[in-house]
XYZ file of C-alpha atoms in Angstrom:
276
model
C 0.000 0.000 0.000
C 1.418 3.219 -1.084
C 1.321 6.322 1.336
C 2.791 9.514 0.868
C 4.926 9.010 4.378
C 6.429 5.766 5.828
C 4.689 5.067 8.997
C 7.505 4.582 10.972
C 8.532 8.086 9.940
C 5.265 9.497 11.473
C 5.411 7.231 14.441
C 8.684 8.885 15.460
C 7.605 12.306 15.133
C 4.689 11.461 16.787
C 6.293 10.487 19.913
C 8.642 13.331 19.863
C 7.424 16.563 17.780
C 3.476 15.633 17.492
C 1.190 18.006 15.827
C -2.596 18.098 15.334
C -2.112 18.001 11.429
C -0.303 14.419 12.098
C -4.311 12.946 12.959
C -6.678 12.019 10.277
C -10.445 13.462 10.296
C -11.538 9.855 11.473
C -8.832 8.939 13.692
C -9.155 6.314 16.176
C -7.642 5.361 19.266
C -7.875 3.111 22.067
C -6.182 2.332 24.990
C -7.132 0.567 29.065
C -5.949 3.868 30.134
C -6.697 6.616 27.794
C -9.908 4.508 27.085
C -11.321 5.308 23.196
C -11.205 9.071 21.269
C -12.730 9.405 18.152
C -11.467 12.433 15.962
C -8.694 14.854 15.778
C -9.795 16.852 18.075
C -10.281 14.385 20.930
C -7.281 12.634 20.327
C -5.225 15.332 20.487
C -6.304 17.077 23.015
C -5.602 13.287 25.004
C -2.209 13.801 23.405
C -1.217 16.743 24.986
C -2.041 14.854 28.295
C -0.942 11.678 27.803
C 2.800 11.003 29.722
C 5.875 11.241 27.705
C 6.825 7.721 26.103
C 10.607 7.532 24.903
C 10.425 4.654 21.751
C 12.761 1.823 22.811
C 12.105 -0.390 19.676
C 10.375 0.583 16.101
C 9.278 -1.642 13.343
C 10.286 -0.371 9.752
C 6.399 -0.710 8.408
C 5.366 1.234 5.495
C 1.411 1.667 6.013
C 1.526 0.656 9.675
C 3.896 0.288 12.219
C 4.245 -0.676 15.507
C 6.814 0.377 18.500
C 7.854 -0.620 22.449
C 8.641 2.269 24.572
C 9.483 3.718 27.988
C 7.953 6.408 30.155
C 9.524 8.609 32.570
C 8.209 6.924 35.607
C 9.908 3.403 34.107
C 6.777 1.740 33.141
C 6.901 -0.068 29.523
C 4.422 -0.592 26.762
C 3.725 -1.209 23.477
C 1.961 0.468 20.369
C 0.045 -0.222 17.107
C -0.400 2.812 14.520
C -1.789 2.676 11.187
C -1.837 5.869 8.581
C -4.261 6.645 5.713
C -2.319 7.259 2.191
C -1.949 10.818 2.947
C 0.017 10.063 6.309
C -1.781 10.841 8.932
C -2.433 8.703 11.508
C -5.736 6.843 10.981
C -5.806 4.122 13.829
C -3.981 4.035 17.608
C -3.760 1.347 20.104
C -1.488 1.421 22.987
C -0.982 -0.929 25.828
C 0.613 -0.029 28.921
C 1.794 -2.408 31.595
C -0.110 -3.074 34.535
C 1.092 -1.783 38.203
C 3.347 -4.510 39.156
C 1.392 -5.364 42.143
C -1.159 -6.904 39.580
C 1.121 -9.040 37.940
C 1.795 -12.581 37.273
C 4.459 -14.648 38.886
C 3.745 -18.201 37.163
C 1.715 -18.846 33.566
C -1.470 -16.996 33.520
C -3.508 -19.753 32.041
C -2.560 -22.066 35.034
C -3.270 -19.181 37.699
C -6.709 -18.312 35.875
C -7.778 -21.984 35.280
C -10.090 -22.261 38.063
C -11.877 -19.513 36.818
C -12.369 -20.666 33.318
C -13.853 -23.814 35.022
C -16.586 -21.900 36.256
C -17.179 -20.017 33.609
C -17.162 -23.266 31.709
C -19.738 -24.247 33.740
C -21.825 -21.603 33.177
C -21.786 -21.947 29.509
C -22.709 -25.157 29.766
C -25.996 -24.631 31.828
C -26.996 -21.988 29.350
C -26.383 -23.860 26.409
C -29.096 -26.578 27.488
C -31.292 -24.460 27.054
C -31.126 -23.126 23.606
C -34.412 -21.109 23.481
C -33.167 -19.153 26.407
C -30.166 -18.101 26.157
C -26.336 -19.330 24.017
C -23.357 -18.572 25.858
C -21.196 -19.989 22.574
C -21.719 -21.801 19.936
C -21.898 -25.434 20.945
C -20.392 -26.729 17.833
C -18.011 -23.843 17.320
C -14.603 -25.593 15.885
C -11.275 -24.532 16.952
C -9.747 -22.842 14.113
C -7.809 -24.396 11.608
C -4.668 -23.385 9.939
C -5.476 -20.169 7.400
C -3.777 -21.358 4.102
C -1.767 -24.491 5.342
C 1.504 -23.565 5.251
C 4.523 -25.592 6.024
C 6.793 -22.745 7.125
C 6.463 -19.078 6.412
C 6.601 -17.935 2.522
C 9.127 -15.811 3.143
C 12.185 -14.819 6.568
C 10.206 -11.190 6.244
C 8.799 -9.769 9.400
C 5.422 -10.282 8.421
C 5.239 -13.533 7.150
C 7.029 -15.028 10.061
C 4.202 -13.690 12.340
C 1.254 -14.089 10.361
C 2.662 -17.727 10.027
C 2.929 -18.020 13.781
C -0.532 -16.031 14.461
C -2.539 -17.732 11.637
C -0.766 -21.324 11.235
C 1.119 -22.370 13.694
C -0.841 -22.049 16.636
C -3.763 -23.849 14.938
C -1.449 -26.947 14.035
C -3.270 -30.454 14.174
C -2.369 -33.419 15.343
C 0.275 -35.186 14.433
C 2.152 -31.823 14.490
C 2.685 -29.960 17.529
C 2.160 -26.549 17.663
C 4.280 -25.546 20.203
C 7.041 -27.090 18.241
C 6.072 -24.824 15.504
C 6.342 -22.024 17.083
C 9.148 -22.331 18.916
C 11.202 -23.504 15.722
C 11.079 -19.723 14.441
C 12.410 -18.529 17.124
C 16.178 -17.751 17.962
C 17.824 -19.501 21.128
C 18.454 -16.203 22.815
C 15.120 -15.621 22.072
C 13.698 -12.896 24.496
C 9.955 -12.707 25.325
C 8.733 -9.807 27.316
C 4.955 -10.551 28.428
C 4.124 -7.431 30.387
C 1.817 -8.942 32.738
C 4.024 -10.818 34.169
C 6.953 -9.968 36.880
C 10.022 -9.270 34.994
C 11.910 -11.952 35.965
C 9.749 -14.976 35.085
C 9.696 -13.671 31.490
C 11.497 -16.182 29.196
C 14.803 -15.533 27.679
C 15.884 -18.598 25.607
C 13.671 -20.778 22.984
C 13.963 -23.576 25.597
C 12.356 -21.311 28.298
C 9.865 -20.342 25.426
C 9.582 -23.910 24.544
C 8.232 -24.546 28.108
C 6.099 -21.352 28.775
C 4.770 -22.403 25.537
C 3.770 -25.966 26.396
C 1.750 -25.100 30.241
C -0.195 -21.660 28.527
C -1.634 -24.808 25.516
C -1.997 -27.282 28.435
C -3.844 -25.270 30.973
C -6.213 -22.701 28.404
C -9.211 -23.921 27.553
C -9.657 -25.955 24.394
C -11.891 -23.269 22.849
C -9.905 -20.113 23.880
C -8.217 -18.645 20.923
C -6.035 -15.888 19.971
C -7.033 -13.902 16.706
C -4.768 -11.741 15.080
C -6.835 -8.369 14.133
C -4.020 -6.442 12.145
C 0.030 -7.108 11.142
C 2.079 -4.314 10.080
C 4.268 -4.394 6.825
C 7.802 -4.637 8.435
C 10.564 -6.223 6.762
C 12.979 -6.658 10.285
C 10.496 -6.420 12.366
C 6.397 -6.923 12.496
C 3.890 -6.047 15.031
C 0.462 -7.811 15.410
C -3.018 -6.017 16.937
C -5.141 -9.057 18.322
C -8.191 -10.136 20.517
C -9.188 -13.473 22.856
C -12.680 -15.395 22.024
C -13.876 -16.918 24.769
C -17.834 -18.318 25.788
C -18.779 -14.992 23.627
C -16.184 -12.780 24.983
C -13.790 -10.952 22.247
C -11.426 -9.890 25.326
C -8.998 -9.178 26.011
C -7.043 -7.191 23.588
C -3.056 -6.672 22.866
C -0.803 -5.392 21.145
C 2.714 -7.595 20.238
C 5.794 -6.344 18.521
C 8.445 -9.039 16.835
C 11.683 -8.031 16.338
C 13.963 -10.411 13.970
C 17.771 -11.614 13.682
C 19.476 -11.775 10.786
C 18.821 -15.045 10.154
C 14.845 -14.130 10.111
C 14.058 -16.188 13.223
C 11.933 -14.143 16.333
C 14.797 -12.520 18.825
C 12.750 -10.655 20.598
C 8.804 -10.131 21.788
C 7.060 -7.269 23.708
C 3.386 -8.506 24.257
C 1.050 -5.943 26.635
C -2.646 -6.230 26.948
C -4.790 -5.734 29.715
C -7.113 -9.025 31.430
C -10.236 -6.293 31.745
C -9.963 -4.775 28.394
């Protein structure tokens, strides 16, 4: 898609010399803490108010791009821009880490699993009674792989993490998805899941390989992660996406991929928010 500026471009004057001109007439943007502004107006006058973020990391995308950052307190997130073919930014969302206080110290899945029983539970009264009321769709399948792909079409950004996002995960048995993932990434591999303490994070493809293996064992078989939106980055590739769950489309993320030379995943930053 051809725009008159590179998105990455406007992403780093955005975060450092923003004007009101730099917002389209429909822009959109979302956040768990700025919460949703619709228009220039609105979103700029958030802008003005919003903390200073310092960009850490930047994906090269053309039409969209994506970045990690720092503010001056020390807290860390991660953002998701698009821009309109005249450059302006079009669509915004931003995820910043919870207070630590709120964060994990083992996998998520396993912590929340008694939970998702009894919400399990719940979905199953309901569904017996099908006049009354349908939690999910009873005979919703899990989703399959998108095209069927064997590895990605190309060591680009993108492709590496739309193959992860949209075949990989959704690997069938006899292949293991967890293997598949964790095959395109690089053994230093660093994953930064912002809801969790810093040091449980992990920071080798073993590590990954493991982390990988309890979130599939412990999540529910029809909890799935949907990819929304990938950027265009050659070195690098960041991915908007939501959870469905009984009904639910939350919550939402955003996660940046940076790549090595050799085109496998060296580094993550995923942030979302559990209530959002």
């Amino acid at each position: 898609r051809k725009v008159a500026v590179k998105a990455s471009s406007v992403v780093r004057r955005l975060f450092t010399a923003a004007k009101k001109s730099a917002f389209s007439q429909n822009v959109w943007y979302e956040s768990p803490d700025g919460g949703t502004k619709n228009g220039p107006k609105s979103v700029w006058d958030y802008w003005q108010l919003r903390p200073t973020r310092e960009i850490e990391r930047i994906d090269d995308g053309i039409g969209s791009c994506g970045c990690t950052w720092k503010q001056l307190d020390g807290k860390r997130g991660v953002s998701y821009i698009r821009v309109d073919k005249e450059g302006r930014v079009a669509y915004m969302r931003e995820i910043l880490e919870p207070l630590e206080i709120f964060k994990f110290t083992e996998n998520n899945m396993k912590s929340l699993s008694p939970a998702f029983g009894v919400m399990d539970k719940i979905a199953g009264f309901f569904n017996t009674f099908d006049n009354v009321l349908v939690v999910e769709d009873k005979d919703k399948q899990r989703p399959r792989p998108y095209r069927g792909l064997a590895q990605p079409k190309t060591r680009a950004a993108r492709d590496v993490v739309q193959y992860l996002w949209q075949e990989a995960q959704f690997s069938m048995a006899p292949l293991d998805p967890v293997e598949r993932c964790v095959e395109e990434y690089a053994e230093k591999a660093v994953y930064e899941d912002l809801t969790y303490k810093e040091e449980v994070w992990p920071a080798s493809q073993e590590a990954l390989r493991k982390w990988q293996k309890e979130t599939l064992d412990a999540a529910p078989g029809n909890l799935v992660f949907v990819p929304d939106e990938f950027t265009d980055g050659q070195r690098s590739c960041t991915v908007t996406w939501h959870v469905e769950y009984n009904g639910q489309t939350s919550p939402r993320g955003v996660s940046f991929y940076e790549l090595d030379a050799e085109g496998k995943v060296e580094y993550v930053r995923m942030g979302y928010r559990l209530d959002w």
